[in-house]
mmCIF file of C-alpha atoms in Angstrom:
data_model
loop_
_atom_site.group_PDB
_atom_site.id
_atom_site.type_symbol
_atom_site.label_atom_id
_atom_site.label_comp_id
_atom_site.label_asym_id
_atom_site.label_seq_id
_atom_site.Cartn_x
_atom_site.Cartn_y
_atom_site.Cartn_z
ATOM 1 C CA UNK A 1 -3.000 7.520 18.199
ATOM 2 C CA UNK A 2 -1.767 5.463 15.033
ATOM 3 C CA UNK A 3 1.450 6.843 12.606
ATOM 4 C CA UNK A 4 1.987 5.270 9.527
ATOM 5 C CA UNK A 5 5.665 5.907 8.154
ATOM 6 C CA UNK A 6 6.349 4.590 4.403
ATOM 7 C CA UNK A 7 9.505 4.325 3.179
ATOM 8 C CA UNK A 8 11.437 2.255 0.201
ATOM 9 C CA UNK A 9 10.203 4.501 -2.746
ATOM 10 C CA UNK A 10 12.617 5.437 -5.093
ATOM 11 C CA UNK A 11 13.651 5.904 -8.948
ATOM 12 C CA UNK A 12 13.987 1.991 -10.845
ATOM 13 C CA UNK A 13 13.550 1.127 -14.267
ATOM 14 C CA UNK A 14 10.911 -0.913 -16.010
ATOM 15 C CA UNK A 15 11.243 -4.434 -15.166
ATOM 16 C CA UNK A 16 13.038 -4.003 -11.983
ATOM 17 C CA UNK A 17 11.723 -4.238 -8.353
ATOM 18 C CA UNK A 18 10.996 -2.415 -5.014
ATOM 19 C CA UNK A 19 10.039 -3.227 -1.488
ATOM 20 C CA UNK A 20 7.760 -0.602 0.209
ATOM 21 C CA UNK A 21 7.397 -0.658 4.175
ATOM 22 C CA UNK A 22 5.045 0.960 6.029
ATOM 23 C CA UNK A 23 5.988 0.968 9.982
ATOM 24 C CA UNK A 24 2.967 1.400 12.441
ATOM 25 C CA UNK A 25 3.587 3.130 15.636
ATOM 26 C CA UNK A 26 1.639 5.416 18.387
ATOM 27 C CA UNK A 27 -0.091 3.146 20.355
ATOM 28 C CA UNK A 28 -1.844 -0.156 20.850
ATOM 29 C CA UNK A 29 -3.855 -0.380 17.811
ATOM 30 C CA UNK A 30 -5.082 -3.555 16.124
ATOM 31 C CA UNK A 31 -6.239 -2.466 12.264
ATOM 32 C CA UNK A 32 -9.327 -4.521 10.789
ATOM 33 C CA UNK A 33 -7.427 -4.372 7.688
ATOM 34 C CA UNK A 34 -4.250 -2.523 6.287
ATOM 35 C CA UNK A 35 -3.371 -1.348 2.257
ATOM 36 C CA UNK A 36 -1.607 0.420 0.119
ATOM 37 C CA UNK A 37 -3.001 3.121 -2.807
ATOM 38 C CA UNK A 38 -1.321 5.124 -4.910
ATOM 39 C CA UNK A 39 -1.949 8.755 -6.246
ATOM 40 C CA UNK A 40 -0.621 10.838 -9.446
ATOM 41 C CA UNK A 41 -1.035 14.258 -9.952
ATOM 42 C CA UNK A 42 -4.452 15.535 -11.260
ATOM 43 C CA UNK A 43 -6.069 11.930 -10.547
ATOM 44 C CA UNK A 44 -7.834 10.505 -7.600
ATOM 45 C CA UNK A 45 -6.016 8.235 -4.920
ATOM 46 C CA UNK A 46 -6.495 4.532 -6.251
ATOM 47 C CA UNK A 47 -6.361 1.024 -4.770
ATOM 48 C CA UNK A 48 -3.443 -1.127 -5.100
ATOM 49 C CA UNK A 49 -3.648 -3.475 -2.429
ATOM 50 C CA UNK A 50 -4.975 -4.494 0.827
ATOM 51 C CA UNK A 51 -5.887 -7.670 3.330
ATOM 52 C CA UNK A 52 -7.959 -7.594 6.220
ATOM 53 C CA UNK A 53 -5.620 -10.057 7.994
ATOM 54 C CA UNK A 54 -8.625 -12.468 8.820
ATOM 55 C CA UNK A 55 -6.933 -15.360 7.222
ATOM 56 C CA UNK A 56 -8.506 -14.700 3.684
ATOM 57 C CA UNK A 57 -6.713 -13.817 0.632
ATOM 58 C CA UNK A 58 -5.486 -10.367 -0.089
ATOM 59 C CA UNK A 59 -6.846 -8.372 -2.508
ATOM 60 C CA UNK A 60 -5.115 -6.389 -5.744
ATOM 61 C CA UNK A 61 -6.145 -3.958 -8.125
ATOM 62 C CA UNK A 62 -6.109 -5.752 -11.533
ATOM 63 C CA UNK A 63 -3.380 -3.546 -12.643
ATOM 64 C CA UNK A 64 -0.907 -5.106 -10.390
ATOM 65 C CA UNK A 65 -2.080 -8.860 -9.694
ATOM 66 C CA UNK A 66 0.614 -11.048 -10.589
ATOM 67 C CA UNK A 67 3.275 -8.298 -10.126
ATOM 68 C CA UNK A 68 3.027 -6.833 -6.529
ATOM 69 C CA UNK A 69 2.337 -8.898 -3.240
ATOM 70 C CA UNK A 70 1.615 -7.411 0.397
ATOM 71 C CA UNK A 71 2.481 -8.982 3.310
ATOM 72 C CA UNK A 72 3.131 -8.134 6.900
ATOM 73 C CA UNK A 73 5.439 -8.608 9.771
ATOM 74 C CA UNK A 74 3.316 -8.691 12.924
ATOM 75 C CA UNK A 75 6.420 -8.875 15.348
ATOM 76 C CA UNK A 76 7.673 -5.585 13.776
ATOM 77 C CA UNK A 77 4.545 -4.014 13.341
ATOM 78 C CA UNK A 78 5.168 -3.304 9.501
ATOM 79 C CA UNK A 79 3.191 -4.034 6.302
ATOM 80 C CA UNK A 80 5.306 -4.289 2.755
ATOM 81 C CA UNK A 81 4.405 -4.230 -0.612
ATOM 82 C CA UNK A 82 6.822 -6.244 -2.726
ATOM 83 C CA UNK A 83 6.571 -4.861 -6.280
ATOM 84 C CA UNK A 84 7.950 -6.643 -9.271
ATOM 85 C CA UNK A 85 8.237 -6.203 -13.155
ATOM 86 C CA UNK A 86 7.395 -2.482 -12.784
ATOM 87 C CA UNK A 87 6.323 -0.398 -15.311
ATOM 88 C CA UNK A 88 6.049 3.190 -16.224
ATOM 89 C CA UNK A 89 2.296 3.455 -15.076
ATOM 90 C CA UNK A 90 3.197 2.365 -11.670
ATOM 91 C CA UNK A 91 4.648 5.861 -11.086
ATOM 92 C CA UNK A 92 2.832 7.299 -8.341
ATOM 93 C CA UNK A 93 3.086 8.740 -4.728
ATOM 94 C CA UNK A 94 2.566 5.172 -2.819
ATOM 95 C CA UNK A 95 0.405 5.712 0.466
ATOM 96 C CA UNK A 96 0.056 2.916 3.375
ATOM 97 C CA UNK A 97 -3.454 3.207 5.158
ATOM 98 C CA UNK A 98 -5.045 1.327 8.014
ATOM 99 C CA UNK A 99 -8.677 1.353 9.586
ATOM 100 C CA UNK A 100 -10.293 0.475 12.501
ATOM 101 C CA UNK A 101 -13.674 -0.127 11.112
ATOM 102 C CA UNK A 102 -14.935 -3.648 9.769
ATOM 103 C CA UNK A 103 -16.963 -5.205 7.330
ATOM 104 C CA UNK A 104 -16.525 -3.025 3.992
ATOM 105 C CA UNK A 105 -14.427 -3.967 0.879
ATOM 106 C CA UNK A 106 -10.825 -3.220 1.809
ATOM 107 C CA UNK A 107 -10.181 -1.466 -1.650
ATOM 108 C CA UNK A 108 -12.442 1.305 -0.319
ATOM 109 C CA UNK A 109 -10.145 4.354 -0.092
ATOM 110 C CA UNK A 110 -12.812 5.939 1.965
ATOM 111 C CA UNK A 111 -12.754 3.200 4.705
ATOM 112 C CA UNK A 112 -9.386 4.035 5.533
ATOM 113 C CA UNK A 113 -8.998 6.477 8.722
ATOM 114 C CA UNK A 114 -5.051 6.149 9.332
ATOM 115 C CA UNK A 115 -2.874 7.100 6.212
ATOM 116 C CA UNK A 116 0.915 7.880 5.714
ATOM 117 C CA UNK A 117 2.495 10.464 4.254
ATOM 118 C CA UNK A 118 3.443 8.544 0.998
ATOM 119 C CA UNK A 119 6.688 7.393 -0.685
ATOM 120 C CA UNK A 120 7.364 8.488 -4.327
ATOM 121 C CA UNK A 121 7.594 5.718 -6.563
ATOM 122 C CA UNK A 122 9.160 6.441 -10.061
ATOM 123 C CA UNK A 123 9.701 4.110 -13.040
ATOM 124 C CA UNK A 124 11.583 5.217 -16.099
ATOM 125 C CA UNK A 125 11.203 3.609 -19.762
#
């Protein structure tokens, strides 16, 4: 079974930066796509960034384009989310996700079948 563990969240001032990490473990697994999603109380989980790792470009939500970058370290089996120029509206619990299925839009929350426990990111004004 695949397990995902996020880390790197915390409290940061507006305009600051954070790097979130997602370590994958628990077996031999090659995901078709991995991504980051976020959620605030009272709202549905929303897409942030993802990549199918097929040589194509990463996909980003409009709200984070130009500020966030998704990347991975294959040797460490770790996914990253580099967040720059953070805004208070970025405050949320951030979740790492992976899916075994392919052929679906990588930003679709429902297409992912493996999820981490989440890490809190709080951006102060």
